[in-house]
Amino acid sequence: METNQDNPQEEIKPDLVAEYHDDIRQIELEGYELGVKKARNALFWTAGLLVIWQIIAIARAEGDFDIEPMLYLLPFVIGFVILGIWTKKKPYTAIIIGLCLFLAHWLLVIVTNVMYGDGLNVAQAIFGGIIVRIIILVNLIRPLKDAKQLQAAKEEKGVI
């Protein structure tokens, strides 16, 4: 009777195939992680840019400094930072919520300008900083597929 010790190649082949498959999967996950990293950075950049835009708006405004606009902005900034951190655990969910939060902020700025401003302020609210807003949107939308794949892989592994 022949044992597995007599033919060690039979035991090695399945291990090599499994290792090769694991290596390929790891490379694939690293590619997904790169896309998610871009979205994570976009969330952090968004938080920073909102603060900078608000500081510039306060500096350009006539009159005394008013803390109220900063208080309205604070939940958005904190939200973007938390979502940026959360992309480590649930990338797809965090990016989707980040997109919604970004669009909600933009809509809130437009509505506020409609309620308290004139037509010029509304147009400025819609189109002001449009290039930066488009860059942020692109950096949040493009990695959605990678984020979904990465989150599914993490859930499959039981990491999440």
Short mmCIF file of C-alpha atoms in Angstrom, two decimals:
data_model
loop_
_atom_site.label_atom_id
_atom_site.label_comp_id
_atom_site.label_asym_id
_atom_site.label_seq_id
_atom_site.Cartn_x
_atom_site.Cartn_y
_atom_site.Cartn_z
CA MET A 1 0.00 0.00 0.00
CA GLU A 2 1.33 3.42 -1.02
CA THR A 3 1.14 6.31 1.48
CA ASN A 4 1.17 10.03 0.97
CA GLN A 5 4.69 10.13 2.36
CA ASP A 6 5.90 8.17 -0.66
CA ASN A 7 4.50 10.77 -3.07
CA PRO A 8 4.93 14.26 -1.51
CA GLN A 9 4.01 16.05 -4.76
CA GLU A 10 0.33 15.20 -4.34
CA GLU A 11 0.24 17.13 -1.07
CA ILE A 12 2.16 20.14 -2.38
CA LYS A 13 0.11 20.86 -5.53
CA PRO A 14 -3.14 21.83 -3.80
CA ASP A 15 -1.20 24.07 -1.42
CA LEU A 16 0.57 25.82 -4.30
CA VAL A 17 -2.71 26.45 -6.10
CA ALA A 18 -4.30 27.75 -2.90
CA GLU A 19 -1.34 30.03 -2.20
CA TYR A 20 -1.39 31.32 -5.79
CA HIS A 21 -5.11 32.03 -5.50
CA ASP A 22 -4.59 33.81 -2.17
CA ASP A 23 -1.77 35.91 -3.66
CA ILE A 24 -3.92 36.92 -6.64
CA ARG A 25 -6.81 37.79 -4.31
CA GLN A 26 -4.48 39.89 -2.13
CA ILE A 27 -3.25 41.84 -5.17
CA GLU A 28 -6.86 42.39 -6.22
CA LEU A 29 -7.77 43.67 -2.74
CA GLU A 30 -4.80 46.04 -2.75
CA GLY A 31 -6.10 47.50 -6.02
CA TYR A 32 -9.52 48.03 -4.44
CA GLU A 33 -7.88 49.59 -1.40
CA LEU A 34 -6.08 52.13 -3.62
CA GLY A 35 -9.41 53.33 -5.03
CA VAL A 36 -10.92 53.52 -1.56
CA LYS A 37 -7.89 55.51 -0.35
CA LYS A 38 -8.66 58.16 -2.98
CA ALA A 39 -12.24 58.41 -1.74
CA ARG A 40 -11.03 58.53 1.88
CA ASN A 41 -8.73 61.42 0.99
CA ALA A 42 -11.59 63.16 -0.82
CA LEU A 43 -13.70 62.96 2.35
CA PHE A 44 -10.90 64.47 4.44
CA TRP A 45 -10.21 67.14 1.80
CA THR A 46 -13.91 68.00 1.73
CA ALA A 47 -13.93 68.58 5.49
CA GLY A 48 -10.87 70.82 5.21
CA LEU A 49 -12.18 72.75 2.21
CA LEU A 50 -15.51 73.43 3.92
CA VAL A 51 -13.67 74.99 6.84
CA ILE A 52 -11.44 77.03 4.53
CA TRP A 53 -14.42 78.22 2.44
CA GLN A 54 -16.24 79.26 5.60
CA ILE A 55 -13.23 81.15 6.96
CA ILE A 56 -12.89 82.98 3.64
CA ALA A 57 -16.62 83.79 3.64
CA ILE A 58 -16.41 85.14 7.18
CA ALA A 59 -13.35 87.22 6.30
CA ARG A 60 -15.11 88.69 3.25
CA ALA A 61 -18.34 89.42 5.13
CA GLU A 62 -18.90 92.89 6.38
CA GLY A 63 -19.48 93.35 10.05
CA ASP A 64 -18.55 91.43 13.13
CA PHE A 65 -17.53 87.81 13.30
CA ASP A 66 -20.52 85.52 13.76
CA ILE A 67 -19.99 82.00 15.10
CA GLU A 68 -23.42 80.79 13.91
CA PRO A 69 -22.32 79.79 10.36
CA MET A 70 -19.45 77.78 11.82
CA LEU A 71 -21.88 75.96 14.11
CA TYR A 72 -24.01 74.99 11.09
CA LEU A 73 -20.92 73.75 9.31
CA LEU A 74 -19.51 71.76 12.23
CA PRO A 75 -21.74 68.66 11.84
CA PHE A 76 -20.78 68.39 8.18
CA VAL A 77 -17.06 68.68 8.89
CA ILE A 78 -17.25 66.14 11.71
CA GLY A 79 -19.35 63.88 9.47
CA PHE A 80 -16.78 63.91 6.66
CA VAL A 81 -13.93 63.17 9.05
CA ILE A 82 -15.83 60.28 10.69
CA LEU A 83 -16.78 58.87 7.28
CA GLY A 84 -13.17 59.14 6.14
CA ILE A 85 -12.12 57.06 9.12
CA TRP A 86 -15.04 54.65 8.64
CA THR A 87 -13.87 53.81 5.11
CA LYS A 88 -11.37 51.50 6.79
CA LYS A 89 -14.24 49.30 8.05
CA LYS A 90 -17.15 49.83 5.64
CA PRO A 91 -15.77 51.61 2.57
CA TYR A 92 -18.81 51.40 0.30
CA THR A 93 -21.29 52.49 2.95
CA ALA A 94 -19.05 55.35 4.10
CA ILE A 95 -18.54 56.67 0.57
CA ILE A 96 -22.26 56.52 -0.26
CA ILE A 97 -23.11 58.40 2.94
CA GLY A 98 -20.28 60.84 2.17
CA LEU A 99 -21.78 61.52 -1.26
CA CYS A 100 -25.19 62.12 0.28
CA LEU A 101 -23.70 64.40 2.93
CA PHE A 102 -21.77 66.38 0.30
CA LEU A 103 -24.89 66.83 -1.84
CA ALA A 104 -26.97 67.72 1.25
CA HIS A 105 -24.47 70.42 2.20
CA TRP A 106 -24.53 71.83 -1.31
CA LEU A 107 -28.34 71.82 -1.31
CA LEU A 108 -28.42 73.48 2.12
CA VAL A 109 -26.14 76.26 0.85
CA ILE A 110 -28.45 76.80 -2.14
CA VAL A 111 -31.62 76.79 -0.03
CA THR A 112 -30.07 79.16 2.50
CA ASN A 113 -29.14 81.56 -0.29
CA VAL A 114 -32.64 81.36 -1.74
CA MET A 115 -34.18 82.15 1.64
CA TYR A 116 -31.79 84.90 2.73
CA GLY A 117 -30.12 86.13 -0.44
CA ASP A 118 -30.94 87.52 -3.83
CA GLY A 119 -30.66 85.89 -7.26
CA LEU A 120 -26.94 86.58 -7.49
CA ASN A 121 -26.27 84.70 -4.25
CA VAL A 122 -28.27 81.70 -5.50
CA ALA A 123 -26.26 81.49 -8.71
CA GLN A 124 -23.06 81.84 -6.71
CA ALA A 125 -24.23 79.08 -4.34
CA ILE A 126 -24.93 76.75 -7.25
CA PHE A 127 -21.87 77.50 -9.38
CA GLY A 128 -19.36 78.85 -6.84
CA GLY A 129 -16.45 76.48 -6.51
CA ILE A 130 -17.96 74.21 -9.16
CA ILE A 131 -14.58 72.89 -10.32
CA VAL A 132 -13.61 71.85 -6.80
CA ARG A 133 -17.06 70.33 -6.24
CA ILE A 134 -16.80 68.33 -9.46
CA ILE A 135 -13.34 67.08 -8.46
CA ILE A 136 -14.70 65.98 -5.07
CA LEU A 137 -17.70 64.26 -6.68
CA VAL A 138 -15.50 62.44 -9.19
CA ASN A 139 -13.18 61.29 -6.41
CA LEU A 140 -16.15 59.97 -4.45
CA ILE A 141 -18.01 58.35 -7.36
CA ARG A 142 -15.15 56.67 -9.26
CA PRO A 143 -14.03 54.34 -6.45
CA LEU A 144 -17.57 53.15 -5.64
CA LYS A 145 -17.09 49.87 -7.53
CA ASP A 146 -13.77 49.19 -5.79
CA ALA A 147 -15.29 50.08 -2.42
CA LYS A 148 -18.19 47.72 -2.99
CA GLN A 149 -15.84 44.88 -3.94
CA LEU A 150 -13.55 45.58 -0.98
CA GLN A 151 -16.44 45.71 1.48
CA ALA A 152 -17.87 42.46 0.07
CA ALA A 153 -14.46 40.79 0.37
CA LYS A 154 -14.10 41.96 3.97
CA GLU A 155 -17.57 40.69 4.81
CA GLU A 156 -16.78 37.40 3.11
CA LYS A 157 -13.64 37.01 5.21
CA GLY A 158 -15.55 37.98 8.31
CA VAL A 159 -13.29 40.97 8.96
CA ILE A 160 -16.25 43.34 9.30
#
